[in-house]
Amino acid sequence: MFSLIVAAALFALYARWRARDRRMLRNGVVLVAAAWFALNGAMEILSEWLPGFGFVSLAVLLLIPIAIVVLAGFLIANGVTMLRREGRRLANVLSLALGCAIVFLPPFAVLLVLTENAFAIGTAALLFFLCGYLGVVFVVVLAYAFAYGRMEPEGPPAAIVVLGSRLIDGSPPPLLRSRLDKALEIYGATTPRPLLIPSGGQGPDESRPEGEGMADYLRSAGADAADIVPENAARTTEENLRFSQRIQHDVGREGALVAVTNNYHVLRAALLARRQKLDAEVVGAPTARYYAPSAFLREFVAILVEHKWLHAVLCLPFVAFSALLVVAVLAST
């Protein structure tokens, strides 16, 4: 019962924080914690009401190692698919690297412990804690990315920003077309028609700015040319958002801004919009299934890097405990 009371309190806190601002990652922390306590409370009640439920719980726990192996196999297979379809780039090996890490890190940690060397044991302990911490953070980011991606904007937008990505032969490839099609869907369902701002500069391997290529696609799809003002200078998501809102103000279309990107990128784009104090929500467009795992891992790494000092501070207790473990092992030998 205590777990359910805590879960109810956390869900209430989540609802309050989400109503205040959806674009906060701490909402995800509270949501996952609430779900965890709710699950514990439900299992406590079921164990009291259903004889033998404890054996079911044990069976589920025994399935966890199998699930981890299946996950590793899926990630490795996805990594191979990414390399075959998208080329040999660092961003395309993330799922393969994570799958291999899941397979090889546990036996590596066991070998470190078997050496009976104090520093090796301390390293194994630190690996265990850091992997556990990163796993929890990943669950939080994944859960809230899923939740945020299903929230609709609160009102009709005055402007729609389409976040750019690489053009191929001067035209939007399928990934970028999905963003443009989502923007056109919102544009067609909004009255009065919002401003469309396709945003993206010209990369070294592109024949023209991404904003121009996207603007041509929008016009060819039936959007009114008077509603389209491309932004052709941005190189990052932050610049996409900031430069596009500047265009919105210059054109005189004041009001809420909606940014359109692919679903794997929605949460990070929303966090960046909040950091820049922009009145902007983010909506997601579909992504090819084979592409989504590596793309989301890339976003997860980017979120970690953007909050690196916070995570460094939160990991200090793990470092301290591992150091104390080393001292204890040395003292016992």
mmCIF file of N, CA and C in Angstrom, residues 121-189:
data_model
loop_
_atom_site.group_PDB
_atom_site.id
_atom_site.type_symbol
_atom_site.label_atom_id
_atom_site.label_comp_id
_atom_site.label_asym_id
_atom_site.label_seq_id
_atom_site.Cartn_x
_atom_site.Cartn_y
_atom_site.Cartn_z
ATOM 1 N N ILE A 121 39.270 -5.087 -9.237
ATOM 2 C CA ILE A 121 37.969 -5.237 -8.584
ATOM 3 C C ILE A 121 37.259 -3.888 -8.494
ATOM 4 N N GLY A 122 38.013 -2.843 -8.165
ATOM 5 C CA GLY A 122 37.429 -1.506 -8.120
ATOM 6 C C GLY A 122 36.920 -1.059 -9.483
ATOM 7 N N THR A 123 37.674 -1.402 -10.535
ATOM 8 C CA THR A 123 37.243 -1.069 -11.896
ATOM 9 C C THR A 123 35.964 -1.811 -12.257
ATOM 10 N N ALA A 124 35.879 -3.091 -11.870
ATOM 11 C CA ALA A 124 34.672 -3.876 -12.139
ATOM 12 C C ALA A 124 33.465 -3.271 -11.425
ATOM 13 N N ALA A 125 33.665 -2.862 -10.173
ATOM 14 C CA ALA A 125 32.567 -2.240 -9.421
ATOM 15 C C ALA A 125 32.118 -0.940 -10.075
ATOM 16 N N LEU A 126 33.099 -0.138 -10.517
ATOM 17 C CA LEU A 126 32.761 1.132 -11.164
ATOM 18 C C LEU A 126 32.008 0.894 -12.468
ATOM 19 N N LEU A 127 32.433 -0.105 -13.243
ATOM 20 C CA LEU A 127 31.723 -0.452 -14.479
ATOM 21 C C LEU A 127 30.282 -0.849 -14.188
ATOM 22 N N PHE A 128 30.106 -1.634 -13.133
ATOM 23 C CA PHE A 128 28.759 -2.076 -12.755
ATOM 24 C C PHE A 128 27.870 -0.879 -12.414
ATOM 25 N N PHE A 129 28.381 0.014 -11.585
ATOM 26 C CA PHE A 129 27.585 1.171 -11.175
ATOM 27 C C PHE A 129 27.290 2.097 -12.354
ATOM 28 N N LEU A 130 28.309 2.348 -13.180
ATOM 29 C CA LEU A 130 28.113 3.276 -14.294
ATOM 30 C C LEU A 130 27.135 2.705 -15.321
ATOM 31 N N CYS A 131 27.245 1.400 -15.582
ATOM 32 C CA CYS A 131 26.305 0.775 -16.518
ATOM 33 C C CYS A 131 24.877 0.828 -15.963
ATOM 34 N N GLY A 132 24.737 0.576 -14.657
ATOM 35 C CA GLY A 132 23.418 0.669 -14.042
ATOM 36 C C GLY A 132 22.867 2.080 -14.118
ATOM 37 N N TYR A 133 23.714 3.066 -13.843
ATOM 38 C CA TYR A 133 23.273 4.466 -13.894
ATOM 39 C C TYR A 133 22.855 4.853 -15.309
ATOM 40 N N LEU A 134 23.687 4.511 -16.287
ATOM 41 C CA LEU A 134 23.356 4.841 -17.670
ATOM 42 C C LEU A 134 22.087 4.118 -18.121
ATOM 43 N N GLY A 135 21.895 2.893 -17.621
ATOM 44 C CA GLY A 135 20.679 2.163 -17.969
ATOM 45 C C GLY A 135 19.439 2.864 -17.448
ATOM 46 N N VAL A 136 19.507 3.362 -16.211
ATOM 47 C CA VAL A 136 18.363 4.073 -15.635
ATOM 48 C C VAL A 136 18.102 5.366 -16.400
ATOM 49 N N VAL A 137 19.168 6.116 -16.704
ATOM 50 C CA VAL A 137 19.007 7.369 -17.452
ATOM 51 C C VAL A 137 18.414 7.086 -18.836
ATOM 52 N N PHE A 138 18.864 6.002 -19.461
ATOM 53 C CA PHE A 138 18.328 5.651 -20.785
ATOM 54 C C PHE A 138 16.830 5.358 -20.709
ATOM 55 N N VAL A 139 16.410 4.618 -19.683
ATOM 56 C CA VAL A 139 14.989 4.313 -19.518
ATOM 57 C C VAL A 139 14.186 5.598 -19.330
ATOM 58 N N VAL A 140 14.722 6.528 -18.534
ATOM 59 C CA VAL A 140 14.034 7.811 -18.313
ATOM 60 C C VAL A 140 13.882 8.568 -19.623
ATOM 61 N N VAL A 141 14.978 8.675 -20.383
ATOM 62 C CA VAL A 141 14.932 9.425 -21.651
ATOM 63 C C VAL A 141 14.003 8.740 -22.640
ATOM 64 N N LEU A 142 14.092 7.418 -22.735
ATOM 65 C CA LEU A 142 13.239 6.681 -23.665
ATOM 66 C C LEU A 142 11.766 6.827 -23.285
ATOM 67 N N ALA A 143 11.457 6.672 -22.002
ATOM 68 C CA ALA A 143 10.066 6.753 -21.559
ATOM 69 C C ALA A 143 9.489 8.137 -21.808
ATOM 70 N N TYR A 144 10.275 9.173 -21.484
ATOM 71 C CA TYR A 144 9.708 10.510 -21.658
ATOM 72 C C TYR A 144 9.707 10.941 -23.122
ATOM 73 N N ALA A 145 10.645 10.443 -23.909
ATOM 74 C CA ALA A 145 10.595 10.714 -25.345
ATOM 75 C C ALA A 145 9.318 10.113 -25.935
ATOM 76 N N PHE A 146 8.971 8.909 -25.483
ATOM 77 C CA PHE A 146 7.734 8.263 -25.933
ATOM 78 C C PHE A 146 6.515 9.072 -25.493
ATOM 79 N N ALA A 147 6.513 9.506 -24.214
ATOM 80 C CA ALA A 147 5.369 10.253 -23.691
ATOM 81 C C ALA A 147 5.250 11.617 -24.360
ATOM 82 N N TYR A 148 6.356 12.348 -24.454
ATOM 83 C CA TYR A 148 6.302 13.693 -25.046
ATOM 84 C C TYR A 148 5.911 13.615 -26.521
ATOM 85 N N GLY A 149 6.395 12.599 -27.212
ATOM 86 C CA GLY A 149 6.109 12.481 -28.634
ATOM 87 C C GLY A 149 4.641 12.260 -28.939
ATOM 88 N N ARG A 150 3.857 11.902 -27.926
ATOM 89 C CA ARG A 150 2.417 11.677 -28.129
ATOM 90 C C ARG A 150 1.563 12.824 -27.592
ATOM 91 N N MET A 151 2.217 13.907 -27.174
ATOM 92 C CA MET A 151 1.475 15.093 -26.729
ATOM 93 C C MET A 151 1.218 16.022 -27.908
ATOM 94 N N GLU A 152 -0.017 16.444 -28.050
ATOM 95 C CA GLU A 152 -0.374 17.373 -29.110
ATOM 96 C C GLU A 152 -0.101 18.809 -28.659
ATOM 97 N N PRO A 153 0.270 19.703 -29.595
ATOM 98 C CA PRO A 153 0.411 21.123 -29.233
ATOM 99 C C PRO A 153 -0.887 21.658 -28.636
ATOM 100 N N GLU A 154 -0.762 22.575 -27.701
ATOM 101 C CA GLU A 154 -1.933 23.042 -26.955
ATOM 102 C C GLU A 154 -2.863 23.918 -27.797
ATOM 103 N N GLY A 155 -2.368 24.542 -28.832
ATOM 104 C CA GLY A 155 -3.205 25.410 -29.656
ATOM 105 C C GLY A 155 -2.671 25.473 -31.068
ATOM 106 N N PRO A 156 -3.399 26.119 -31.987
ATOM 107 C CA PRO A 156 -2.935 26.226 -33.367
ATOM 108 C C PRO A 156 -1.665 27.070 -33.456
ATOM 109 N N PRO A 157 -0.688 26.634 -34.205
ATOM 110 C CA PRO A 157 0.568 27.387 -34.286
ATOM 111 C C PRO A 157 0.464 28.578 -35.232
ATOM 112 N N ALA A 158 1.230 29.624 -34.935
ATOM 113 C CA ALA A 158 1.349 30.754 -35.850
ATOM 114 C C ALA A 158 2.414 30.469 -36.899
ATOM 115 N N ALA A 159 3.355 29.580 -36.560
ATOM 116 C CA ALA A 159 4.426 29.240 -37.498
ATOM 117 C C ALA A 159 4.867 27.805 -37.267
ATOM 118 N N ILE A 160 5.310 27.178 -38.338
ATOM 119 C CA ILE A 160 5.805 25.800 -38.283
ATOM 120 C C ILE A 160 7.237 25.795 -38.812
ATOM 121 N N VAL A 161 8.161 25.349 -37.992
ATOM 122 C CA VAL A 161 9.555 25.218 -38.399
ATOM 123 C C VAL A 161 9.823 23.754 -38.732
ATOM 124 N N VAL A 162 10.392 23.508 -39.892
ATOM 125 C CA VAL A 162 10.807 22.152 -40.254
ATOM 126 C C VAL A 162 12.314 22.088 -40.086
ATOM 127 N N LEU A 163 12.773 21.292 -39.149
ATOM 128 C CA LEU A 163 14.209 21.182 -38.890
ATOM 129 C C LEU A 163 14.873 20.416 -40.022
ATOM 130 N N GLY A 164 15.949 20.974 -40.525
ATOM 131 C CA GLY A 164 16.582 20.405 -41.707
ATOM 132 C C GLY A 164 17.454 19.207 -41.422
ATOM 133 N N SER A 165 17.729 18.470 -42.474
ATOM 134 C CA SER A 165 18.750 17.423 -42.477
ATOM 135 C C SER A 165 19.292 17.335 -43.900
ATOM 136 N N ARG A 166 20.264 16.487 -44.102
ATOM 137 C CA ARG A 166 21.040 16.496 -45.343
ATOM 138 C C ARG A 166 20.181 16.252 -46.583
ATOM 139 N N LEU A 167 20.416 17.099 -47.607
ATOM 140 C CA LEU A 167 19.805 16.878 -48.914
ATOM 141 C C LEU A 167 20.643 15.884 -49.707
ATOM 142 N N ILE A 168 20.002 15.165 -50.597
ATOM 143 C CA ILE A 168 20.706 14.260 -51.509
ATOM 144 C C ILE A 168 20.402 14.714 -52.931
ATOM 145 N N ASP A 169 21.454 15.088 -53.668
ATOM 146 C CA ASP A 169 21.310 15.630 -55.025
ATOM 147 C C ASP A 169 20.375 16.834 -55.045
ATOM 148 N N GLY A 170 20.437 17.647 -53.987
ATOM 149 C CA GLY A 170 19.661 18.871 -53.923
ATOM 150 C C GLY A 170 18.206 18.702 -53.530
ATOM 151 N N SER A 171 17.774 17.476 -53.225
ATOM 152 C CA SER A 171 16.365 17.220 -52.896
ATOM 153 C C SER A 171 16.250 16.502 -51.551
ATOM 154 N N PRO A 172 15.116 16.656 -50.877
ATOM 155 C CA PRO A 172 14.934 15.976 -49.591
ATOM 156 C C PRO A 172 14.832 14.464 -49.767
ATOM 157 N N PRO A 173 15.622 13.696 -49.021
ATOM 158 C CA PRO A 173 15.487 12.239 -49.027
ATOM 159 C C PRO A 173 14.285 11.814 -48.185
ATOM 160 N N PRO A 174 13.966 10.515 -48.115
ATOM 161 C CA PRO A 174 12.772 10.067 -47.369
ATOM 162 C C PRO A 174 12.707 10.562 -45.935
ATOM 163 N N LEU A 175 13.842 10.572 -45.216
ATOM 164 C CA LEU A 175 13.838 11.015 -43.814
ATOM 165 C C LEU A 175 13.331 12.450 -43.709
ATOM 166 N N LEU A 176 13.825 13.328 -44.563
ATOM 167 C CA LEU A 176 13.432 14.731 -44.522
ATOM 168 C C LEU A 176 12.031 14.934 -45.095
ATOM 169 N N ARG A 177 11.666 14.142 -46.082
ATOM 170 C CA ARG A 177 10.318 14.267 -46.634
ATOM 171 C C ARG A 177 9.259 13.934 -45.593
ATOM 172 N N SER A 178 9.558 13.012 -44.691
ATOM 173 C CA SER A 178 8.582 12.678 -43.652
ATOM 174 C C SER A 178 8.332 13.892 -42.754
ATOM 175 N N ARG A 179 9.369 14.682 -42.470
ATOM 176 C CA ARG A 179 9.191 15.906 -41.686
ATOM 177 C C ARG A 179 8.340 16.917 -42.462
ATOM 178 N N LEU A 180 8.646 17.065 -43.727
ATOM 179 C CA LEU A 180 7.908 18.027 -44.550
ATOM 180 C C LEU A 180 6.450 17.625 -44.697
ATOM 181 N N ASP A 181 6.200 16.336 -44.859
ATOM 182 C CA ASP A 181 4.815 15.871 -44.972
ATOM 183 C C ASP A 181 4.049 16.098 -43.669
ATOM 184 N N LYS A 182 4.722 15.910 -42.527
ATOM 185 C CA LYS A 182 4.073 16.180 -41.242
ATOM 186 C C LYS A 182 3.759 17.667 -41.114
ATOM 187 N N ALA A 183 4.682 18.526 -41.536
ATOM 188 C CA ALA A 183 4.440 19.964 -41.494
ATOM 189 C C ALA A 183 3.261 20.342 -42.382
ATOM 190 N N LEU A 184 3.174 19.729 -43.561
ATOM 191 C CA LEU A 184 2.058 20.004 -44.464
ATOM 192 C C LEU A 184 0.737 19.538 -43.868
ATOM 193 N N GLU A 185 0.769 18.435 -43.132
ATOM 194 C CA GLU A 185 -0.443 17.941 -42.464
ATOM 195 C C GLU A 185 -0.945 18.951 -41.441
ATOM 196 N N ILE A 186 -0.029 19.488 -40.633
ATOM 197 C CA ILE A 186 -0.415 20.490 -39.637
ATOM 198 C C ILE A 186 -0.861 21.782 -40.327
ATOM 199 N N TYR A 187 -0.129 22.165 -41.360
ATOM 200 C CA TYR A 187 -0.441 23.383 -42.121
ATOM 201 C C TYR A 187 -1.846 23.312 -42.700
ATOM 202 N N GLY A 188 -2.205 22.179 -43.293
ATOM 203 C CA GLY A 188 -3.510 22.040 -43.908
ATOM 204 C C GLY A 188 -4.654 21.991 -42.926
ATOM 205 N N ALA A 189 -4.352 21.595 -41.662
ATOM 206 C CA ALA A 189 -5.404 21.463 -40.652
ATOM 207 C C ALA A 189 -5.532 22.699 -39.778
#
